[in-house]
Amino acid sequence: MSDTQQRIDELVKGNEVLLFMKGSASFPMCGFSGRAIQILKACGVDPKAIKTVNVLDDAEIRQGIKEYSNWPTIPQLYIKGEFIGGSDIMMEMYESGELTQVING
């Protein structure tokens, strides 16, 4: 496992709610990342409890997370070490009530 993959793995396993995104929770740098934060807030997640990683600050992480998850886009949500998906999947899961269950489960 490369150093970058190791760093990503430690982040994923060490945080309850982790969002790889463009920007930060208080200042998203793309619409999809902003939507992901809004969905988490709508699920009752305290924004302070969301660990975010700004992929714009680290090119290795930006590419590495796509390889780690085998998912081509950002944002990427992980809950309790499990890859959930991007903003579209988050929205579908939120609308069905499944995302809230995963977060609270």
C-alpha positions as protocol buffer text, in pm:
chain_id: "A"
residue {
  index: 1
  type: MET
  ca { x: 0 y: 0 z: 0 }
}
residue {
  index: 2
  type: SER
  ca { x: 143 y: 339 z: -97 }
}
residue {
  index: 3
  type: ASP
  ca { x: 197 y: 617 z: 156 }
}
residue {
  index: 4
  type: THR
  ca { x: -102 y: 804 z: 13 }
}
residue {
  index: 5
  type: GLN
  ca { x: -325 y: 496 z: 33 }
}
residue {
  index: 6
  type: GLN
  ca { x: -207 y: 441 z: 390 }
}
residue {
  index: 7
  type: ARG
  ca { x: -294 y: 802 z: 482 }
}
residue {
  index: 8
  type: ILE
  ca { x: -638 y: 765 z: 326 }
}
residue {
  index: 9
  type: ASP
  ca { x: -697 y: 433 z: 501 }
}
residue {
  index: 10
  type: GLU
  ca { x: -608 y: 585 z: 839 }
}
residue {
  index: 11
  type: LEU
  ca { x: -846 y: 878 z: 777 }
}
residue {
  index: 12
  type: VAL
  ca { x: -1129 y: 647 z: 671 }
}
residue {
  index: 13
  type: LYS
  ca { x: -1088 y: 413 z: 967 }
}
residue {
  index: 14
  type: GLY
  ca { x: -1021 y: 689 z: 1221 }
}
residue {
  index: 15
  type: ASN
  ca { x: -1329 y: 906 z: 1165 }
}
residue {
  index: 16
  type: GLU
  ca { x: -1697 y: 830 z: 1221 }
}
residue {
  index: 17
  type: VAL
  ca { x: -1819 y: 1059 z: 940 }
}
residue {
  index: 18
  type: LEU
  ca { x: -1560 y: 1150 z: 678 }
}
residue {
  index: 19
  type: LEU
  ca { x: -1619 y: 1350 z: 361 }
}
residue {
  index: 20
  type: PHE
  ca { x: -1356 y: 1391 z: 93 }
}
residue {
  index: 21
  type: MET
  ca { x: -1465 y: 1711 z: -78 }
}
residue {
  index: 22
  type: LYS
  ca { x: -1358 y: 2022 z: -262 }
}
residue {
  index: 23
  type: GLY
  ca { x: -1329 y: 2297 z: -1 }
}
residue {
  index: 24
  type: SER
  ca { x: -1446 y: 2271 z: 358 }
}
residue {
  index: 25
  type: ALA
  ca { x: -1776 y: 2226 z: 540 }
}
residue {
  index: 26
  type: SER
  ca { x: -1797 y: 2601 z: 598 }
}
residue {
  index: 27
  type: PHE
  ca { x: -1677 y: 2692 z: 248 }
}
residue {
  index: 28
  type: PRO
  ca { x: -1749 y: 2424 z: -15 }
}
residue {
  index: 29
  type: MET
  ca { x: -1568 y: 2487 z: -345 }
}
residue {
  index: 30
  type: CYS
  ca { x: -1814 y: 2302 z: -571 }
}
residue {
  index: 31
  type: GLY
  ca { x: -2188 y: 2248 z: -583 }
}
residue {
  index: 32
  type: PHE
  ca { x: -2169 y: 1873 z: -526 }
}
residue {
  index: 33
  type: SER
  ca { x: -1955 y: 1916 z: -214 }
}
residue {
  index: 34
  type: GLY
  ca { x: -2192 y: 2183 z: -85 }
}
residue {
  index: 35
  type: ARG
  ca { x: -2488 y: 1955 z: -146 }
}
residue {
  index: 36
  type: ALA
  ca { x: -2314 y: 1670 z: 40 }
}
residue {
  index: 37
  type: ILE
  ca { x: -2269 y: 1893 z: 348 }
}
residue {
  index: 38
  type: GLN
  ca { x: -2633 y: 2006 z: 331 }
}
residue {
  index: 39
  type: ILE
  ca { x: -2751 y: 1644 z: 310 }
}
residue {
  index: 40
  type: LEU
  ca { x: -2547 y: 1550 z: 618 }
}
residue {
  index: 41
  type: LYS
  ca { x: -2687 y: 1850 z: 808 }
}
residue {
  index: 42
  type: ALA
  ca { x: -3040 y: 1747 z: 703 }
}
residue {
  index: 43
  type: CYS
  ca { x: -2970 y: 1403 z: 851 }
}
residue {
  index: 44
  type: GLY
  ca { x: -2898 y: 1571 z: 1183 }
}
residue {
  index: 45
  type: VAL
  ca { x: -2519 y: 1546 z: 1171 }
}
residue {
  index: 46
  type: ASP
  ca { x: -2348 y: 1830 z: 1357 }
}
residue {
  index: 47
  type: PRO
  ca { x: -2120 y: 2002 z: 1102 }
}
residue {
  index: 48
  type: LYS
  ca { x: -1845 y: 2000 z: 1367 }
}
residue {
  index: 49
  type: ALA
  ca { x: -1868 y: 1619 z: 1378 }
}
residue {
  index: 50
  type: ILE
  ca { x: -1797 y: 1587 z: 1006 }
}
residue {
  index: 51
  type: LYS
  ca { x: -1430 y: 1532 z: 931 }
}
residue {
  index: 52
  type: THR
  ca { x: -1363 y: 1681 z: 590 }
}
residue {
  index: 53
  type: VAL
  ca { x: -1059 y: 1647 z: 368 }
}
residue {
  index: 54
  type: ASN
  ca { x: -1013 y: 1921 z: 109 }
}
residue {
  index: 55
  type: VAL
  ca { x: -881 y: 1737 z: -196 }
}
residue {
  index: 56
  type: LEU
  ca { x: -787 y: 2070 z: -356 }
}
residue {
  index: 57
  type: ASP
  ca { x: -513 y: 2103 z: -93 }
}
residue {
  index: 58
  type: ASP
  ca { x: -348 y: 1769 z: -175 }
}
residue {
  index: 59
  type: ALA
  ca { x: -313 y: 1634 z: -529 }
}
residue {
  index: 60
  type: GLU
  ca { x: -201 y: 1292 z: -402 }
}
residue {
  index: 61
  type: ILE
  ca { x: -514 y: 1255 z: -191 }
}
residue {
  index: 62
  type: ARG
  ca { x: -729 y: 1389 z: -475 }
}
residue {
  index: 63
  type: GLN
  ca { x: -610 y: 1112 z: -708 }
}
residue {
  index: 64
  type: GLY
  ca { x: -554 y: 852 z: -439 }
}
residue {
  index: 65
  type: ILE
  ca { x: -908 y: 861 z: -303 }
}
residue {
  index: 66
  type: LYS
  ca { x: -1043 y: 773 z: -647 }
}
residue {
  index: 67
  type: GLU
  ca { x: -820 y: 464 z: -650 }
}
residue {
  index: 68
  type: TYR
  ca { x: -893 y: 379 z: -286 }
}
residue {
  index: 69
  type: SER
  ca { x: -1269 y: 370 z: -340 }
}
residue {
  index: 70
  type: ASN
  ca { x: -1264 y: 277 z: -708 }
}
residue {
  index: 71
  type: TRP
  ca { x: -1503 y: 571 z: -749 }
}
residue {
  index: 72
  type: PRO
  ca { x: -1422 y: 841 z: -1008 }
}
residue {
  index: 73
  type: THR
  ca { x: -1579 y: 1151 z: -853 }
}
residue {
  index: 74
  type: ILE
  ca { x: -1557 y: 1373 z: -548 }
}
residue {
  index: 75
  type: PRO
  ca { x: -1718 y: 1421 z: -296 }
}
residue {
  index: 76
  type: GLN
  ca { x: -1695 y: 1080 z: -133 }
}
residue {
  index: 77
  type: LEU
  ca { x: -1863 y: 997 z: 196 }
}
residue {
  index: 78
  type: TYR
  ca { x: -1743 y: 735 z: 443 }
}
residue {
  index: 79
  type: ILE
  ca { x: -1938 y: 642 z: 756 }
}
residue {
  index: 80
  type: LYS
  ca { x: -1777 y: 418 z: 1017 }
}
residue {
  index: 81
  type: GLY
  ca { x: -1508 y: 318 z: 768 }
}
residue {
  index: 82
  type: GLU
  ca { x: -1754 y: 221 z: 495 }
}
residue {
  index: 83
  type: PHE
  ca { x: -1769 y: 393 z: 157 }
}
residue {
  index: 84
  type: ILE
  ca { x: -2120 y: 530 z: 102 }
}
residue {
  index: 85
  type: GLY
  ca { x: -2088 y: 718 z: -228 }
}
residue {
  index: 86
  type: GLY
  ca { x: -2103 y: 1060 z: -383 }
}
residue {
  index: 87
  type: SER
  ca { x: -2363 y: 1334 z: -359 }
}
residue {
  index: 88
  type: ASP
  ca { x: -2616 y: 1163 z: -591 }
}
residue {
  index: 89
  type: ILE
  ca { x: -2612 y: 842 z: -387 }
}
residue {
  index: 90
  type: MET
  ca { x: -2624 y: 1046 z: -67 }
}
residue {
  index: 91
  type: MET
  ca { x: -2935 y: 1225 z: -195 }
}
residue {
  index: 92
  type: GLU
  ca { x: -3108 y: 899 z: -290 }
}
residue {
  index: 93
  type: MET
  ca { x: -3024 y: 749 z: 50 }
}
residue {
  index: 94
  type: TYR
  ca { x: -3138 y: 1065 z: 230 }
}
residue {
  index: 95
  type: GLU
  ca { x: -3472 y: 1069 z: 46 }
}
residue {
  index: 96
  type: SER
  ca { x: -3538 y: 704 z: 132 }
}
residue {
  index: 97
  type: GLY
  ca { x: -3434 y: 755 z: 497 }
}
residue {
  index: 98
  type: GLU
  ca { x: -3150 y: 506 z: 460 }
}
residue {
  index: 99
  type: LEU
  ca { x: -2869 y: 758 z: 511 }
}
residue {
  index: 100
  type: THR
  ca { x: -3003 y: 869 z: 850 }
}
residue {
  index: 101
  type: GLN
  ca { x: -3025 y: 503 z: 953 }
}
residue {
  index: 102
  type: VAL
  ca { x: -2662 y: 440 z: 848 }
}
residue {
  index: 103
  type: ILE
  ca { x: -2542 y: 748 z: 1034 }
}
residue {
  index: 104
  type: ASN
  ca { x: -2735 y: 666 z: 1351 }
}
residue {
  index: 105
  type: GLY
  ca { x: -2685 y: 291 z: 1329 }
}
